[in-house]
Amino acid sequence: MTENIADKLAPCGIDWADAEDRFDGNVDLYKRMALKYENDGHLVALEAAMDVKDYDEAYKQAHALKGVAGNLSFAKLFEIAAVISDALKEGEPQAATERMGALAEAHAKVLEGLEVLRES
């Protein structure tokens, strides 16, 4: 992979330099792990929990999503999931609710980035 891939992934909220560092330069392993995110259910479970106001479950899902995003260098998704997780932990569900749209947008951008990664 070249510097070009970093330029293509950055607008999708994926930090390529961090990913290379985390995976010790093993690009193939990173690709395999990152592409598995397409089947990750934490966002759907978080949205479902928020819909029924099950904030304990929502916190668990937001926290898990934050971990997945962090491990895969999905920087923007990680940032927003962390804000939501923290808000829920602090008993501020309204603050979490206000960030759910941004979380969905960050998720969509990551999926776009994964298409770029798949094609590279």
PDB file of C-alpha atoms in Angstrom:
ATOM      1  CA  MET A   1       0.000   0.000   0.000  1.00  0.00           C
ATOM      2  CA  THR A   2       1.184   3.443  -0.724  1.00  0.00           C
ATOM      3  CA  GLU A   3       0.755   6.866   0.698  1.00  0.00           C
ATOM      4  CA  ASN A   4      -2.092   7.199  -1.808  1.00  0.00           C
ATOM      5  CA  ILE A   5      -4.223   4.784   0.207  1.00  0.00           C
ATOM      6  CA  ALA A   6      -3.783   7.002   3.274  1.00  0.00           C
ATOM      7  CA  ASP A   7      -5.083   9.955   1.265  1.00  0.00           C
ATOM      8  CA  LYS A   8      -8.084   7.951   0.098  1.00  0.00           C
ATOM      9  CA  LEU A   9      -8.940   6.621   3.566  1.00  0.00           C
ATOM     10  CA  ALA A  10      -8.509   9.861   5.518  1.00  0.00           C
ATOM     11  CA  PRO A  11     -11.816  11.405   4.326  1.00  0.00           C
ATOM     12  CA  CYS A  12     -13.500   8.201   5.512  1.00  0.00           C
ATOM     13  CA  GLY A  13     -12.179   8.689   9.038  1.00  0.00           C
ATOM     14  CA  ILE A  14      -9.635   5.854   8.807  1.00  0.00           C
ATOM     15  CA  ASP A  15      -6.135   6.644  10.068  1.00  0.00           C
ATOM     16  CA  TRP A  16      -3.918   4.555   7.795  1.00  0.00           C
ATOM     17  CA  ALA A  17      -0.647   5.430   9.568  1.00  0.00           C
ATOM     18  CA  ASP A  18      -2.123   4.341  12.898  1.00  0.00           C
ATOM     19  CA  ALA A  19      -3.472   1.143  11.319  1.00  0.00           C
ATOM     20  CA  GLU A  20      -0.055   0.271   9.889  1.00  0.00           C
ATOM     21  CA  ASP A  21       1.500   0.885  13.282  1.00  0.00           C
ATOM     22  CA  ARG A  22      -1.112  -1.138  15.190  1.00  0.00           C
ATOM     23  CA  PHE A  23      -0.752  -4.072  12.808  1.00  0.00           C
ATOM     24  CA  ASP A  24       3.043  -3.794  12.669  1.00  0.00           C
ATOM     25  CA  GLY A  25       2.951  -3.225   8.923  1.00  0.00           C
ATOM     26  CA  ASN A  26       0.940  -6.393   8.233  1.00  0.00           C
ATOM     27  CA  VAL A  27      -1.378  -4.865   5.642  1.00  0.00           C
ATOM     28  CA  ASP A  28      -3.043  -8.155   4.733  1.00  0.00           C
ATOM     29  CA  LEU A  29      -3.993  -8.830   8.353  1.00  0.00           C
ATOM     30  CA  TYR A  30      -5.332  -5.310   8.740  1.00  0.00           C
ATOM     31  CA  LYS A  31      -7.433  -5.652   5.587  1.00  0.00           C
ATOM     32  CA  ARG A  32      -8.904  -8.952   6.775  1.00  0.00           C
ATOM     33  CA  MET A  33      -9.739  -7.567  10.207  1.00  0.00           C
ATOM     34  CA  ALA A  34     -11.046  -4.217   8.961  1.00  0.00           C
ATOM     35  CA  LEU A  35     -13.323  -5.826   6.388  1.00  0.00           C
ATOM     36  CA  LYS A  36     -14.888  -7.942   9.128  1.00  0.00           C
ATOM     37  CA  TYR A  37     -16.311  -4.702  10.498  1.00  0.00           C
ATOM     38  CA  GLU A  38     -18.949  -4.833   7.751  1.00  0.00           C
ATOM     39  CA  ASN A  39     -20.635  -7.597   9.768  1.00  0.00           C
ATOM     40  CA  ASP A  40     -20.191  -5.968  13.173  1.00  0.00           C
ATOM     41  CA  GLY A  41     -23.511  -5.638  15.005  1.00  0.00           C
ATOM     42  CA  HIS A  42     -22.632  -3.122  17.715  1.00  0.00           C
ATOM     43  CA  LEU A  43     -24.072  -0.080  15.942  1.00  0.00           C
ATOM     44  CA  VAL A  44     -27.383  -1.825  15.205  1.00  0.00           C
ATOM     45  CA  ALA A  45     -27.577  -3.062  18.801  1.00  0.00           C
ATOM     46  CA  LEU A  46     -26.744   0.427  20.110  1.00  0.00           C
ATOM     47  CA  GLU A  47     -29.466   2.008  17.978  1.00  0.00           C
ATOM     48  CA  ALA A  48     -31.980  -0.614  19.135  1.00  0.00           C
ATOM     49  CA  ALA A  49     -31.091  -0.067  22.790  1.00  0.00           C
ATOM     50  CA  MET A  50     -31.372   3.707  22.402  1.00  0.00           C
ATOM     51  CA  ASP A  51     -34.782   3.310  20.737  1.00  0.00           C
ATOM     52  CA  VAL A  52     -36.168   1.469  23.763  1.00  0.00           C
ATOM     53  CA  LYS A  53     -34.263   3.661  26.229  1.00  0.00           C
ATOM     54  CA  ASP A  54     -32.231   0.725  27.588  1.00  0.00           C
ATOM     55  CA  TYR A  55     -29.282   2.926  28.437  1.00  0.00           C
ATOM     56  CA  ASP A  56     -27.312   0.212  30.245  1.00  0.00           C
ATOM     57  CA  GLU A  57     -27.339  -1.927  27.100  1.00  0.00           C
ATOM     58  CA  ALA A  58     -26.700   1.140  24.962  1.00  0.00           C
ATOM     59  CA  TYR A  59     -23.627   1.926  27.047  1.00  0.00           C
ATOM     60  CA  LYS A  60     -22.311  -1.626  26.600  1.00  0.00           C
ATOM     61  CA  GLN A  61     -22.788  -1.445  22.853  1.00  0.00           C
ATOM     62  CA  ALA A  62     -21.301   2.042  22.529  1.00  0.00           C
ATOM     63  CA  HIS A  63     -18.312   1.000  24.606  1.00  0.00           C
ATOM     64  CA  ALA A  64     -17.797  -2.139  22.489  1.00  0.00           C
ATOM     65  CA  LEU A  65     -18.126  -0.119  19.266  1.00  0.00           C
ATOM     66  CA  LYS A  66     -15.568   2.339  20.582  1.00  0.00           C
ATOM     67  CA  GLY A  67     -13.168  -0.537  21.199  1.00  0.00           C
ATOM     68  CA  VAL A  68     -13.641  -2.032  17.748  1.00  0.00           C
ATOM     69  CA  ALA A  69     -13.245   1.365  16.078  1.00  0.00           C
ATOM     70  CA  GLY A  70     -10.132   2.135  18.101  1.00  0.00           C
ATOM     71  CA  ASN A  71      -8.506  -1.183  17.352  1.00  0.00           C
ATOM     72  CA  LEU A  72      -9.146  -0.749  13.633  1.00  0.00           C
ATOM     73  CA  SER A  73      -8.010   2.900  13.519  1.00  0.00           C
ATOM     74  CA  PHE A  74     -11.450   4.169  12.531  1.00  0.00           C
ATOM     75  CA  ALA A  75     -10.590   7.503  14.138  1.00  0.00           C
ATOM     76  CA  LYS A  76     -13.807   9.484  13.590  1.00  0.00           C
ATOM     77  CA  LEU A  77     -16.060   6.558  14.494  1.00  0.00           C
ATOM     78  CA  PHE A  78     -13.974   5.973  17.617  1.00  0.00           C
ATOM     79  CA  GLU A  79     -14.204   9.634  18.614  1.00  0.00           C
ATOM     80  CA  ILE A  80     -17.990   9.786  18.363  1.00  0.00           C
ATOM     81  CA  ALA A  81     -18.535   6.360  19.957  1.00  0.00           C
ATOM     82  CA  ALA A  82     -16.363   7.517  22.864  1.00  0.00           C
ATOM     83  CA  VAL A  83     -18.496  10.645  23.355  1.00  0.00           C
ATOM     84  CA  ILE A  84     -21.687   8.556  23.316  1.00  0.00           C
ATOM     85  CA  SER A  85     -20.217   5.932  25.633  1.00  0.00           C
ATOM     86  CA  ASP A  86     -19.046   8.591  28.078  1.00  0.00           C
ATOM     87  CA  ALA A  87     -22.405  10.379  28.000  1.00  0.00           C
ATOM     88  CA  LEU A  88     -24.266   7.155  28.748  1.00  0.00           C
ATOM     89  CA  LYS A  89     -21.836   6.234  31.508  1.00  0.00           C
ATOM     90  CA  GLU A  90     -22.404   9.652  33.076  1.00  0.00           C
ATOM     91  CA  GLY A  91     -26.188   9.254  32.924  1.00  0.00           C
ATOM     92  CA  GLU A  92     -26.696  11.767  30.120  1.00  0.00           C
ATOM     93  CA  PRO A  93     -28.761   9.900  27.522  1.00  0.00           C
ATOM     94  CA  GLN A  94     -29.900  13.101  25.810  1.00  0.00           C
ATOM     95  CA  ALA A  95     -26.287  14.022  25.035  1.00  0.00           C
ATOM     96  CA  ALA A  96     -25.780  10.525  23.636  1.00  0.00           C
ATOM     97  CA  THR A  97     -28.947  10.758  21.553  1.00  0.00           C
ATOM     98  CA  GLU A  98     -27.780  14.032  20.037  1.00  0.00           C
ATOM     99  CA  ARG A  99     -24.633  12.326  18.689  1.00  0.00           C
ATOM    100  CA  MET A 100     -26.314   9.253  17.169  1.00  0.00           C
ATOM    101  CA  GLY A 101     -26.729  10.909  13.760  1.00  0.00           C
ATOM    102  CA  ALA A 102     -23.042  11.764  13.648  1.00  0.00           C
ATOM    103  CA  LEU A 103     -22.247   8.185  14.639  1.00  0.00           C
ATOM    104  CA  ALA A 104     -24.337   6.814  11.765  1.00  0.00           C
ATOM    105  CA  GLU A 105     -22.561   9.193   9.372  1.00  0.00           C
ATOM    106  CA  ALA A 106     -19.132   8.126  10.622  1.00  0.00           C
ATOM    107  CA  HIS A 107     -20.157   4.488  10.244  1.00  0.00           C
ATOM    108  CA  ALA A 108     -21.263   5.115   6.646  1.00  0.00           C
ATOM    109  CA  LYS A 109     -17.941   6.809   5.873  1.00  0.00           C
ATOM    110  CA  VAL A 110     -16.038   3.843   7.316  1.00  0.00           C
ATOM    111  CA  LEU A 111     -18.013   1.539   5.030  1.00  0.00           C
ATOM    112  CA  GLU A 112     -16.998   3.734   2.087  1.00  0.00           C
ATOM    113  CA  GLY A 113     -13.399   3.459   3.238  1.00  0.00           C
ATOM    114  CA  LEU A 114     -13.662  -0.300   3.437  1.00  0.00           C
ATOM    115  CA  GLU A 115     -14.702  -0.349  -0.230  1.00  0.00           C
ATOM    116  CA  VAL A 116     -11.561   1.645  -1.037  1.00  0.00           C
ATOM    117  CA  LEU A 117      -9.529  -0.785   1.032  1.00  0.00           C
ATOM    118  CA  ARG A 118     -11.117  -3.786  -0.669  1.00  0.00           C
ATOM    119  CA  GLU A 119     -10.272  -2.395  -4.098  1.00  0.00           C
ATOM    120  CA  SER A 120      -6.665  -1.582  -3.202  1.00  0.00           C
TER     121      SER A 120
END
